[in-house]
Amino acid sequence: MKGGTSRTGCTDQGFECVRTKAKTYLPNPKVNSVSVQNERIVICSPHFDDAVLSCWSLLDREHASTVVNVFTGAPSSDFTYCYDQQNGALSSAIHMQQRAAEDRHALDVVGKFPINLGMLERQYRLRPSPWLHKLLRFAPLLRYALLRLPFLDSALHSIAPPDVVQLADAITRAVPDATSIWVPAGIGGHTDHMLVRQAGLVLAARGLKVCIYADMPYLLRFGWPRWLKVADRERPVDRASAYWAGYFDGLVKPENLIEQARVVHLTPAERLRKAEAIRRYATQFDPVNAGRVNSLLRREDALAYEVFWELESLNAKASKGR
Ligand SMILES: [Zn+2]
């Protein structure tokens, strides 16, 4: 998560498309059945906190899990970029050092040490223009719109995003013995999350086992889907499920997304440890806990579940449905 205000990157067009097709389904989520024994699990975390936010159960339960943080590079100048300004930073370069230290402190809760790939996250690819960042900081709705207009890309950015094939190569080089790669679904539409997911698809095409995780806190835009709590009963696809499915690029129907989901229920003790780890991202704590979407530690059940999919089963289901 980065720039974690309540403004998630919803592609409304995709959401509407799925919602109008919503009918009913027979939910059969595989509760607590993520099969990861004897694997070297690599959790690809776009930003420092994403692995903790979305894959805590893997970190807490699986000894052989490793975190690869992707967008961890610091800008070369002393400029302060818009999201960092919002978080009270005076220099983005120094702020990134703090964030890296916070990440090590958070992962200490489960005795892990991350691998950082050093790529520049979205805000650091923007032009370091004081007026632009002032505008983006104080007009979040405008920022939401501007950053999603492709024809403004070259005007707003001075650095291109990494090529997804090179990103996939970098992940492979960082952890050559990985047996499974876990990438975000991209729920919320954050560019950096989508890039890591795309890299995951490249790795899957090379024969690696790839799993997808639901992105916290963006997934909570419409709360948890009802099927997480009510199994074995026919229920209509609800708004949250349709919202999630809208980010799977039409690859799968909401019914298949639900049927193939691996839902992990965190125990009370695991929730407490996860909350402690989240608090250790001190500079990011307020954005993560502000607004309608991001009130992670104030919502009673926000840390109750994590949701995963095996890409291969999603693809198999999708091709059967065609
Ligand atoms: Zn993120």
Coordinates of C-alpha atoms and ligand atoms in Angstrom, one line a residue:
M1 CA 0.0 0.0 0.0
K2 CA 1.2 3.5 -0.7
G3 CA -0.6 6.8 -0.7
G4 CA -3.2 4.9 1.2
T5 CA -6.0 7.4 1.3
S6 CA -9.6 6.4 0.8
R7 CA -9.1 7.1 -3.0
T8 CA -8.6 3.7 -4.4
G9 CA -8.1 3.2 -8.1
C10 CA -11.4 1.8 -9.1
T11 CA -11.9 1.2 -12.8
D12 CA -15.6 2.0 -12.7
Q13 CA -16.1 0.7 -16.2
G14 CA -14.9 -2.8 -15.2
F15 CA -17.0 -2.7 -12.0
E16 CA -20.2 -1.9 -13.9
C17 CA -19.5 -4.5 -16.5
V18 CA -19.2 -7.3 -13.9
R19 CA -22.0 -6.0 -11.7
T20 CA -24.6 -6.1 -14.5
K21 CA -23.8 -9.7 -15.1
A22 CA -24.1 -10.7 -11.4
K23 CA -26.6 -13.4 -10.7
T24 CA -26.2 -16.2 -8.2
Y25 CA -23.6 -18.7 -7.3
L26 CA -23.0 -21.6 -4.9
P27 CA -20.1 -20.6 -2.8
N28 CA -17.5 -23.1 -1.9
P29 CA -14.5 -21.2 -0.6
K30 CA -11.7 -23.4 0.5
V31 CA -11.2 -22.3 4.0
N32 CA -7.8 -22.4 5.5
S33 CA -6.5 -24.6 2.7
V34 CA -3.6 -22.7 1.1
S35 CA -1.4 -25.6 0.1
V36 CA 2.1 -24.3 0.6
Q37 CA 3.9 -27.2 2.3
N38 CA 7.5 -27.8 1.2
E39 CA 7.6 -24.7 -0.9
R40 CA 9.9 -21.7 -1.0
I41 CA 7.2 -19.0 -0.9
V42 CA 8.1 -15.7 -2.3
I43 CA 5.7 -12.8 -1.5
C44 CA 6.2 -10.0 -4.0
S45 CA 5.2 -6.8 -2.1
P46 CA 4.9 -3.7 -4.4
H47 CA 5.5 -1.4 -1.4
F48 CA 7.0 -2.0 2.0
D49 CA 3.8 -2.8 3.8
D50 CA 1.9 -4.9 1.3
A51 CA 3.1 -8.3 2.3
V52 CA 2.2 -7.6 6.0
L53 CA -1.1 -6.1 5.1
S54 CA -2.3 -8.9 2.7
C55 CA -0.2 -12.0 3.4
W56 CA 0.3 -12.0 7.1
S57 CA -0.9 -15.7 7.4
L58 CA 1.9 -16.8 5.0
L59 CA 4.5 -14.8 7.0
D60 CA 3.3 -16.0 10.3
R61 CA 2.6 -19.6 9.5
E62 CA 5.1 -20.5 6.9
H63 CA 8.8 -20.7 7.9
A64 CA 9.9 -20.8 4.2
S65 CA 8.3 -17.5 3.2
T66 CA 10.4 -14.6 1.9
V67 CA 9.4 -11.1 1.2
V68 CA 10.6 -9.3 -2.0
N69 CA 9.8 -5.6 -1.8
V70 CA 9.7 -4.2 -5.4
F71 CA 9.4 -0.4 -5.3
T72 CA 11.9 0.5 -2.6
G73 CA 14.2 2.9 -4.4
A74 CA 14.7 6.5 -3.2
P75 CA 14.7 9.5 -5.5
S76 CA 18.1 11.0 -6.1
S77 CA 17.1 14.6 -5.2
D78 CA 16.0 16.1 -1.9
F79 CA 12.6 16.9 -3.3
T80 CA 9.5 15.8 -1.3
Y81 CA 6.8 14.1 -3.4
C82 CA 3.1 14.5 -2.9
Y83 CA 2.3 11.4 -0.8
D84 CA 5.3 11.9 1.3
Q85 CA 4.3 15.6 1.8
Q86 CA 1.0 14.3 3.0
N87 CA 2.7 12.1 5.5
G88 CA 4.7 15.0 6.9
A89 CA 8.1 14.1 5.3
L90 CA 10.6 16.9 4.5
S91 CA 12.7 14.8 2.1
S92 CA 11.5 11.8 0.1
A93 CA 15.0 10.3 0.0
I94 CA 15.2 10.4 3.8
H95 CA 11.6 9.2 4.1
M96 CA 12.4 6.1 2.1
Q97 CA 15.2 5.2 4.5
Q98 CA 12.7 5.5 7.4
R99 CA 10.2 3.4 5.6
A100 CA 12.8 0.7 4.9
A101 CA 13.7 0.7 8.6
E102 CA 10.1 0.4 9.6
D103 CA 9.6 -2.5 7.3
R104 CA 12.6 -4.4 8.9
H105 CA 11.1 -3.6 12.3
A106 CA 7.6 -4.9 11.2
L107 CA 9.0 -8.1 9.7
D108 CA 10.9 -8.7 13.0
V109 CA 7.6 -9.7 14.5
V110 CA 7.8 -12.9 12.4
G111 CA 11.6 -13.1 12.2
K112 CA 11.9 -12.3 8.5
F113 CA 14.3 -10.1 6.6
P114 CA 13.2 -8.6 3.3
I115 CA 14.9 -8.4 -0.1
N116 CA 14.5 -5.0 -1.7
L117 CA 14.6 -4.6 -5.5
G118 CA 15.1 -0.8 -5.4
M119 CA 12.7 0.2 -8.1
L120 CA 11.1 3.6 -8.0
E121 CA 7.4 3.7 -6.9
R122 CA 4.8 5.6 -8.8
Q123 CA 5.1 8.9 -7.0
Y124 CA 8.8 9.0 -7.6
R125 CA 8.3 8.6 -11.3
L126 CA 6.4 11.8 -11.4
R127 CA 8.1 15.0 -12.5
P128 CA 9.6 16.7 -9.4
S129 CA 7.7 19.9 -9.9
P130 CA 6.7 21.8 -6.8
W131 CA 3.4 23.1 -8.3
L132 CA 2.4 19.7 -9.6
H133 CA 3.0 18.0 -6.2
K134 CA 1.2 20.8 -4.3
L135 CA -1.8 20.3 -6.6
L136 CA -1.7 16.5 -6.3
R137 CA -1.4 16.7 -2.5
F138 CA -4.3 19.1 -1.9
A139 CA -6.7 17.9 -4.6
P140 CA -7.0 14.2 -4.1
L141 CA -9.9 13.8 -6.5
L142 CA -8.0 15.6 -9.2
R143 CA -5.0 13.4 -8.4
Y144 CA -7.2 10.3 -8.7
A145 CA -8.3 11.4 -12.2
L146 CA -5.0 12.8 -13.5
L147 CA -3.0 9.7 -12.7
R148 CA -5.4 7.6 -14.6
L149 CA -5.3 9.5 -17.9
P150 CA -2.9 7.7 -20.3
F151 CA -2.5 10.7 -22.5
L152 CA -1.1 12.7 -19.6
D153 CA 1.6 10.1 -18.8
S154 CA 4.5 11.8 -20.5
A155 CA 3.4 15.2 -19.2
L156 CA 3.2 14.1 -15.6
H157 CA 6.0 11.5 -15.4
S158 CA 9.8 12.0 -16.0
I159 CA 10.6 8.3 -15.4
A160 CA 8.9 5.3 -17.2
P161 CA 7.6 2.4 -15.1
P162 CA 9.8 -0.7 -15.2
D163 CA 9.2 -3.2 -18.0
V164 CA 7.3 -6.2 -16.6
V165 CA 9.6 -8.7 -18.2
Q166 CA 12.6 -7.0 -16.6
L167 CA 10.7 -6.9 -13.3
A168 CA 10.0 -10.7 -13.6
D169 CA 13.7 -11.2 -14.3
A170 CA 14.6 -9.2 -11.2
I171 CA 12.3 -11.3 -9.0
T172 CA 13.8 -14.5 -10.4
R173 CA 17.4 -13.2 -9.8
A174 CA 16.5 -12.2 -6.2
V175 CA 15.1 -15.6 -5.3
P176 CA 16.2 -18.2 -7.9
D177 CA 15.0 -21.1 -5.8
A178 CA 11.4 -19.9 -5.4
T179 CA 8.8 -22.6 -5.9
S180 CA 5.8 -20.2 -5.7
I181 CA 5.5 -16.5 -6.4
W182 CA 2.7 -14.6 -4.7
V183 CA 1.6 -11.3 -6.4
P184 CA -1.2 -8.8 -5.8
A185 CA -4.5 -9.1 -7.6
G186 CA -4.4 -5.4 -8.2
I187 CA -7.7 -4.8 -6.5
G188 CA -8.0 -1.0 -6.3
G189 CA -6.0 -0.5 -9.5
H190 CA -2.8 1.0 -8.1
T191 CA -0.3 1.1 -11.0
D192 CA 2.5 -0.5 -8.9
H193 CA 0.3 -3.4 -7.8
M194 CA -0.8 -4.0 -11.4
L195 CA 2.9 -4.0 -12.6
V196 CA 3.8 -6.7 -10.0
R197 CA 0.8 -8.7 -11.0
Q198 CA 1.8 -8.5 -14.7
A199 CA 5.3 -9.7 -13.7
G200 CA 3.6 -12.6 -12.0
L201 CA 1.8 -13.5 -15.2
V202 CA 5.2 -13.4 -17.0
L203 CA 6.6 -15.8 -14.4
A204 CA 3.6 -18.1 -14.7
A205 CA 4.1 -18.2 -18.5
R206 CA 7.6 -19.4 -17.7
G207 CA 6.2 -22.3 -15.7
L208 CA 6.4 -21.0 -12.2
K209 CA 3.6 -21.6 -9.8
V210 CA 2.0 -18.2 -9.2
C211 CA -0.6 -17.3 -6.6
I212 CA -2.6 -14.1 -6.3
Y213 CA -3.5 -12.3 -3.1
A214 CA -6.3 -9.8 -2.5
D215 CA -4.9 -6.3 -1.9
M216 CA -5.5 -4.8 1.6
P217 CA -6.8 -2.2 2.3
Y218 CA -8.3 -1.5 -1.2
L219 CA -10.3 -4.8 -1.1
L220 CA -12.4 -3.3 1.8
R221 CA -13.9 -0.5 -0.3
F222 CA -17.3 -2.3 -0.1
G223 CA -16.4 -4.4 3.0
W224 CA -15.8 -8.1 3.0
P225 CA -17.9 -10.1 0.5
R226 CA -20.7 -12.0 2.2
W227 CA -19.5 -15.4 1.1
L228 CA -16.5 -15.2 3.4
K229 CA -18.9 -15.4 6.3
V230 CA -21.7 -17.5 4.9
A231 CA -20.7 -20.8 3.3
D232 CA -22.8 -23.6 1.8
R233 CA -25.7 -21.3 0.9
E234 CA -26.7 -19.8 -2.4
R235 CA -26.2 -16.1 -2.4
P236 CA -26.2 -13.4 -5.0
V237 CA -22.9 -12.0 -6.0
D238 CA -22.6 -8.9 -3.8
R239 CA -21.1 -5.5 -4.5
A240 CA -17.7 -6.4 -2.9
S241 CA -17.3 -9.6 -5.0
A242 CA -18.2 -7.7 -8.2
Y243 CA -15.8 -5.0 -7.3
W244 CA -13.0 -7.5 -6.8
A245 CA -13.8 -9.3 -10.0
G246 CA -13.6 -6.0 -12.0
Y247 CA -9.9 -6.1 -11.5
F248 CA -9.3 -9.5 -13.0
D249 CA -9.5 -8.1 -16.5
G250 CA -12.5 -10.2 -17.4
L251 CA -10.3 -13.3 -17.0
V252 CA -12.8 -15.0 -14.6
K253 CA -16.4 -14.6 -13.7
P254 CA -17.3 -13.5 -10.1
E255 CA -18.7 -17.0 -9.5
N256 CA -15.3 -18.6 -10.4
L257 CA -13.4 -16.1 -8.4
I258 CA -15.4 -17.0 -5.4
E259 CA -15.3 -20.8 -6.0
Q260 CA -11.5 -20.8 -6.4
A261 CA -10.8 -18.4 -3.5
R262 CA -8.6 -19.8 -0.6
V263 CA -9.9 -18.0 2.4
V264 CA -7.7 -17.9 5.5
H265 CA -9.3 -17.0 8.8
L266 CA -6.7 -15.5 11.1
T267 CA -6.8 -16.6 14.7
P268 CA -7.2 -13.9 17.4
A269 CA -3.5 -14.3 18.2
E270 CA -2.5 -13.9 14.6
R271 CA -4.7 -10.8 14.3
L272 CA -2.9 -9.3 17.3
R273 CA 0.5 -9.9 15.8
K274 CA -0.6 -8.5 12.5
A275 CA -1.9 -5.4 14.1
E276 CA 1.4 -5.0 15.9
A277 CA 3.3 -5.3 12.7
I278 CA 1.0 -2.8 10.9
R279 CA 1.6 -0.3 13.8
R280 CA 5.4 -0.6 13.2
Y281 CA 4.9 1.2 9.8
A282 CA 4.8 4.4 11.8
T283 CA 5.0 6.9 8.9
Q284 CA 2.3 5.0 7.0
F285 CA 0.0 4.2 10.0
D286 CA -2.3 7.2 9.7
P287 CA -3.0 6.8 5.9
V288 CA -3.6 3.1 6.4
N289 CA -6.1 3.9 9.2
A290 CA -7.8 7.0 7.7
G291 CA -10.9 7.2 5.6
R292 CA -13.7 4.9 4.7
V293 CA -11.6 2.2 3.1
N294 CA -8.5 2.3 5.2
S295 CA -9.7 2.0 8.8
L296 CA -7.9 -1.3 9.3
L297 CA -7.4 -1.3 13.0
R298 CA -10.8 0.3 13.7
R299 CA -12.9 -2.2 11.8
E300 CA -13.6 -5.2 14.0
D301 CA -13.2 -7.8 11.2
A302 CA -10.7 -6.0 9.0
L303 CA -7.9 -8.3 10.0
A304 CA -10.0 -11.4 10.2
Y305 CA -9.4 -12.8 6.7
E306 CA -6.9 -13.0 3.9
V307 CA -7.8 -14.3 0.4
F308 CA -5.7 -16.0 -2.2
W309 CA -6.1 -17.7 -5.6
E310 CA -3.9 -20.1 -7.5
L311 CA -3.5 -18.6 -10.9
E312 CA -3.6 -22.0 -12.6
S313 CA -7.0 -22.9 -11.2
L314 CA -8.4 -19.5 -12.1
N315 CA -7.2 -19.9 -15.7
A316 CA -8.6 -23.5 -15.9
K317 CA -12.0 -22.3 -14.7
A318 CA -11.9 -19.4 -17.0
S319 CA -11.2 -21.5 -20.1
K320 CA -13.8 -24.1 -19.1
G321 CA -16.4 -21.3 -18.9
R322 CA -15.7 -20.1 -22.5
Ligands
ZN1 ZN 1.0 -1.0 -2.1

